[in-house]
């Protein structure tokens, strides 16, 4: 299952509607997409819109509702929260954007009052190998952080085919996936 875990739509700062971006991902062979618009700029009824779009695409793709939050205690470092039915996947976003060292990342991981499940090893879809190291004890996911159609397909994860979002989330937590790059 080819899965994009970090994308944006025009419900925040993306250029395209959820339907347009999902059709574009589908055309590139993706079976799973997490819509993760920025919390501080989402439009009203954001999650209701994502639910409606998820139902539209339910026979074609697994759509996961999510949000990219600014975590204030870390000077507004971004985290993804991706929702399953009962499970929530939390991912540390694009550490290169904040010029974090591995040591700083370790301090952040230890400082949060919740469990981080994974960390991105990409910046806008481009591989950042300095974070793909064993000293950081989190599964490393590739994402494209797409804000427009031209960003699609630079980085993604591949897993077993899951129809249950909670099983997908558990697999990612357990590191049962591979990160892929264009």
mmCIF file of C-alpha atoms in Angstrom:
data_model
loop_
_atom_site.group_PDB
_atom_site.id
_atom_site.type_symbol
_atom_site.label_atom_id
_atom_site.label_comp_id
_atom_site.label_asym_id
_atom_site.label_seq_id
_atom_site.Cartn_x
_atom_site.Cartn_y
_atom_site.Cartn_z
ATOM 1 C CA UNK A 1 0.000 0.000 0.000
ATOM 2 C CA UNK A 2 1.485 3.309 -1.122
ATOM 3 C CA UNK A 3 0.645 5.930 1.503
ATOM 4 C CA UNK A 4 1.152 9.706 1.750
ATOM 5 C CA UNK A 5 1.151 10.749 5.401
ATOM 6 C CA UNK A 6 1.520 14.543 5.089
ATOM 7 C CA UNK A 7 -0.465 16.560 2.543
ATOM 8 C CA UNK A 8 -2.230 19.914 2.423
ATOM 9 C CA UNK A 9 -5.332 21.173 0.647
ATOM 10 C CA UNK A 10 -6.998 24.534 0.154
ATOM 11 C CA UNK A 11 -8.610 23.974 3.549
ATOM 12 C CA UNK A 12 -5.388 25.609 4.815
ATOM 13 C CA UNK A 13 -2.383 26.683 2.714
ATOM 14 C CA UNK A 14 -2.572 24.130 -0.107
ATOM 15 C CA UNK A 15 -3.540 25.160 -3.624
ATOM 16 C CA UNK A 16 -6.048 22.432 -4.476
ATOM 17 C CA UNK A 17 -9.322 21.140 -3.087
ATOM 18 C CA UNK A 18 -9.287 17.826 -1.216
ATOM 19 C CA UNK A 19 -10.977 16.168 -4.202
ATOM 20 C CA UNK A 20 -8.401 17.514 -6.687
ATOM 21 C CA UNK A 21 -5.404 16.493 -4.611
ATOM 22 C CA UNK A 22 -6.830 13.027 -3.906
ATOM 23 C CA UNK A 23 -7.468 12.429 -7.610
ATOM 24 C CA UNK A 24 -3.866 13.453 -8.292
ATOM 25 C CA UNK A 25 -2.557 11.039 -5.651
ATOM 26 C CA UNK A 26 -4.778 8.295 -7.026
ATOM 27 C CA UNK A 27 -3.346 8.885 -10.519
ATOM 28 C CA UNK A 28 0.153 8.331 -9.064
ATOM 29 C CA UNK A 29 -0.825 4.950 -7.605
ATOM 30 C CA UNK A 30 -1.432 5.932 -3.986
ATOM 31 C CA UNK A 31 -3.972 3.830 -2.055
ATOM 32 C CA UNK A 32 -3.772 5.824 1.177
ATOM 33 C CA UNK A 33 -3.565 9.538 1.991
ATOM 34 C CA UNK A 34 -3.583 11.433 5.296
ATOM 35 C CA UNK A 35 -4.912 14.964 4.870
ATOM 36 C CA UNK A 36 -2.990 17.055 7.403
ATOM 37 C CA UNK A 37 -3.803 20.724 6.958
ATOM 38 C CA UNK A 38 -2.354 23.348 9.302
ATOM 39 C CA UNK A 39 -4.390 23.693 12.487
ATOM 40 C CA UNK A 40 -3.975 27.447 12.818
ATOM 41 C CA UNK A 41 -5.370 28.126 9.346
ATOM 42 C CA UNK A 42 -7.971 25.409 8.703
ATOM 43 C CA UNK A 43 -11.336 26.460 7.388
ATOM 44 C CA UNK A 44 -14.503 26.005 9.475
ATOM 45 C CA UNK A 45 -15.900 22.462 9.513
ATOM 46 C CA UNK A 46 -12.514 21.075 8.444
ATOM 47 C CA UNK A 47 -13.018 17.576 9.847
ATOM 48 C CA UNK A 48 -16.591 17.400 8.514
ATOM 49 C CA UNK A 49 -15.300 18.213 5.027
ATOM 50 C CA UNK A 50 -12.561 15.572 5.308
ATOM 51 C CA UNK A 51 -15.155 13.015 6.439
ATOM 52 C CA UNK A 52 -17.377 13.822 3.447
ATOM 53 C CA UNK A 53 -14.449 13.513 1.024
ATOM 54 C CA UNK A 54 -13.354 10.267 2.712
ATOM 55 C CA UNK A 55 -16.778 8.800 2.040
ATOM 56 C CA UNK A 56 -16.610 9.909 -1.607
ATOM 57 C CA UNK A 57 -13.277 8.119 -2.073
ATOM 58 C CA UNK A 58 -13.917 5.168 0.275
ATOM 59 C CA UNK A 59 -13.943 2.549 -2.492
ATOM 60 C CA UNK A 60 -10.763 3.907 -4.073
ATOM 61 C CA UNK A 61 -8.492 4.999 -1.223
ATOM 62 C CA UNK A 62 -8.031 4.940 2.527
ATOM 63 C CA UNK A 63 -8.299 8.581 3.625
ATOM 64 C CA UNK A 64 -7.081 9.472 7.114
ATOM 65 C CA UNK A 65 -8.088 12.756 8.746
ATOM 66 C CA UNK A 66 -5.219 14.604 10.326
ATOM 67 C CA UNK A 67 -3.906 17.967 11.370
ATOM 68 C CA UNK A 68 -0.498 19.636 11.464
ATOM 69 C CA UNK A 69 -0.199 21.374 14.808
ATOM 70 C CA UNK A 70 2.264 23.966 16.034
ATOM 71 C CA UNK A 71 3.610 22.643 19.318
ATOM 72 C CA UNK A 72 4.098 25.782 21.405
ATOM 73 C CA UNK A 73 6.569 24.391 23.999
ATOM 74 C CA UNK A 74 8.960 23.661 21.104
ATOM 75 C CA UNK A 75 8.772 27.166 19.637
ATOM 76 C CA UNK A 76 5.958 26.048 17.357
ATOM 77 C CA UNK A 77 7.703 23.009 15.887
ATOM 78 C CA UNK A 78 5.175 21.106 13.798
ATOM 79 C CA UNK A 79 3.677 17.729 14.671
ATOM 80 C CA UNK A 80 1.210 15.652 12.701
ATOM 81 C CA UNK A 81 -1.753 14.038 14.409
ATOM 82 C CA UNK A 82 -3.355 11.455 12.129
ATOM 83 C CA UNK A 83 -6.579 9.846 13.311
ATOM 84 C CA UNK A 84 -7.687 6.277 12.890
ATOM 85 C CA UNK A 85 -10.932 4.958 14.336
ATOM 86 C CA UNK A 86 -9.472 4.668 17.848
ATOM 87 C CA UNK A 87 -5.742 5.233 17.342
ATOM 88 C CA UNK A 88 -3.826 8.482 16.777
ATOM 89 C CA UNK A 89 -0.453 8.584 15.019
ATOM 90 C CA UNK A 90 1.863 11.445 16.065
ATOM 91 C CA UNK A 91 4.757 12.334 13.784
ATOM 92 C CA UNK A 92 7.524 14.898 14.291
ATOM 93 C CA UNK A 93 7.537 17.005 11.115
ATOM 94 C CA UNK A 94 10.413 18.151 8.918
ATOM 95 C CA UNK A 95 13.194 18.635 11.508
ATOM 96 C CA UNK A 96 15.451 20.225 8.881
ATOM 97 C CA UNK A 97 13.055 23.176 8.661
ATOM 98 C CA UNK A 98 14.074 23.985 12.246
ATOM 99 C CA UNK A 99 17.770 23.082 11.841
ATOM 100 C CA UNK A 100 17.492 20.601 14.694
ATOM 101 C CA UNK A 101 20.450 18.460 15.653
ATOM 102 C CA UNK A 102 19.887 14.807 16.576
ATOM 103 C CA UNK A 103 20.626 15.776 20.187
ATOM 104 C CA UNK A 104 17.908 18.446 20.128
ATOM 105 C CA UNK A 105 15.453 15.949 18.667
ATOM 106 C CA UNK A 106 16.209 13.484 21.464
ATOM 107 C CA UNK A 107 15.531 16.210 24.059
ATOM 108 C CA UNK A 108 12.248 17.048 22.370
ATOM 109 C CA UNK A 109 11.162 13.418 22.257
ATOM 110 C CA UNK A 110 11.822 13.138 25.995
ATOM 111 C CA UNK A 111 10.058 16.420 26.820
ATOM 112 C CA UNK A 112 6.615 15.825 25.330
ATOM 113 C CA UNK A 113 3.753 14.732 27.593
ATOM 114 C CA UNK A 114 2.563 12.270 24.943
ATOM 115 C CA UNK A 115 4.148 9.544 22.861
ATOM 116 C CA UNK A 116 5.671 10.406 19.494
ATOM 117 C CA UNK A 117 5.250 7.511 17.075
ATOM 118 C CA UNK A 118 7.499 8.459 14.157
ATOM 119 C CA UNK A 119 9.614 11.195 12.601
ATOM 120 C CA UNK A 120 9.889 12.525 9.075
ATOM 121 C CA UNK A 121 13.207 12.040 7.301
ATOM 122 C CA UNK A 122 12.224 14.369 4.497
ATOM 123 C CA UNK A 123 11.914 18.084 3.941
ATOM 124 C CA UNK A 124 9.184 18.879 1.386
ATOM 125 C CA UNK A 125 9.693 15.398 -0.010
ATOM 126 C CA UNK A 126 13.474 15.461 -0.237
ATOM 127 C CA UNK A 127 15.492 12.948 1.788
ATOM 128 C CA UNK A 128 17.357 14.329 4.821
ATOM 129 C CA UNK A 129 19.796 11.527 5.724
ATOM 130 C CA UNK A 130 21.178 13.327 8.773
ATOM 131 C CA UNK A 131 17.948 12.354 10.566
ATOM 132 C CA UNK A 132 17.793 8.772 9.322
ATOM 133 C CA UNK A 133 20.044 7.545 12.113
ATOM 134 C CA UNK A 134 19.698 4.853 14.750
ATOM 135 C CA UNK A 135 20.348 7.310 17.616
ATOM 136 C CA UNK A 136 16.842 8.699 17.090
ATOM 137 C CA UNK A 137 14.601 5.925 18.471
ATOM 138 C CA UNK A 138 11.561 6.499 16.255
ATOM 139 C CA UNK A 139 10.410 4.911 13.020
ATOM 140 C CA UNK A 140 11.462 7.188 10.143
ATOM 141 C CA UNK A 141 8.796 8.058 7.562
ATOM 142 C CA UNK A 142 9.154 9.650 4.149
ATOM 143 C CA UNK A 143 6.535 12.236 3.210
ATOM 144 C CA UNK A 144 6.171 14.784 0.444
ATOM 145 C CA UNK A 145 4.406 17.493 2.505
ATOM 146 C CA UNK A 146 2.547 18.368 -0.700
ATOM 147 C CA UNK A 147 0.984 21.813 -0.919
ATOM 148 C CA UNK A 148 0.237 21.512 -4.641
ATOM 149 C CA UNK A 149 -0.065 18.786 -7.243
ATOM 150 C CA UNK A 150 3.536 19.255 -8.408
ATOM 151 C CA UNK A 151 4.801 18.239 -4.931
ATOM 152 C CA UNK A 152 3.143 14.807 -5.082
ATOM 153 C CA UNK A 153 5.164 11.627 -5.023
ATOM 154 C CA UNK A 154 8.569 12.725 -3.734
ATOM 155 C CA UNK A 155 8.362 10.670 -0.529
ATOM 156 C CA UNK A 156 5.936 8.106 0.883
ATOM 157 C CA UNK A 157 5.677 4.917 2.923
ATOM 158 C CA UNK A 158 4.718 1.469 1.704
ATOM 159 C CA UNK A 159 2.979 -1.056 3.941
ATOM 160 C CA UNK A 160 0.738 -4.075 3.697
ATOM 161 C CA UNK A 161 -2.696 -3.301 2.305
ATOM 162 C CA UNK A 162 -4.840 -2.151 5.208
ATOM 163 C CA UNK A 163 -8.506 -1.254 5.073
ATOM 164 C CA UNK A 164 -8.568 -0.528 8.816
ATOM 165 C CA UNK A 165 -6.800 2.762 9.623
ATOM 166 C CA UNK A 166 -5.938 1.572 13.145
ATOM 167 C CA UNK A 167 -4.003 -1.385 11.717
ATOM 168 C CA UNK A 168 -2.082 0.982 9.445
ATOM 169 C CA UNK A 169 -1.244 3.248 12.389
ATOM 170 C CA UNK A 170 -0.046 0.288 14.466
ATOM 171 C CA UNK A 171 2.129 -0.930 11.585
ATOM 172 C CA UNK A 172 3.785 2.474 11.250
ATOM 173 C CA UNK A 173 4.374 2.672 15.009
ATOM 174 C CA UNK A 174 6.007 -0.760 14.845
ATOM 175 C CA UNK A 175 8.202 0.254 11.905
ATOM 176 C CA UNK A 176 6.489 -2.249 9.608
ATOM 177 C CA UNK A 177 6.809 -0.170 6.449
ATOM 178 C CA UNK A 178 9.449 1.060 4.064
ATOM 179 C CA UNK A 179 10.138 4.677 3.158
ATOM 180 C CA UNK A 180 10.316 5.368 -0.565
ATOM 181 C CA UNK A 181 11.557 8.294 -2.625
ATOM 182 C CA UNK A 182 11.044 9.388 -6.224
#
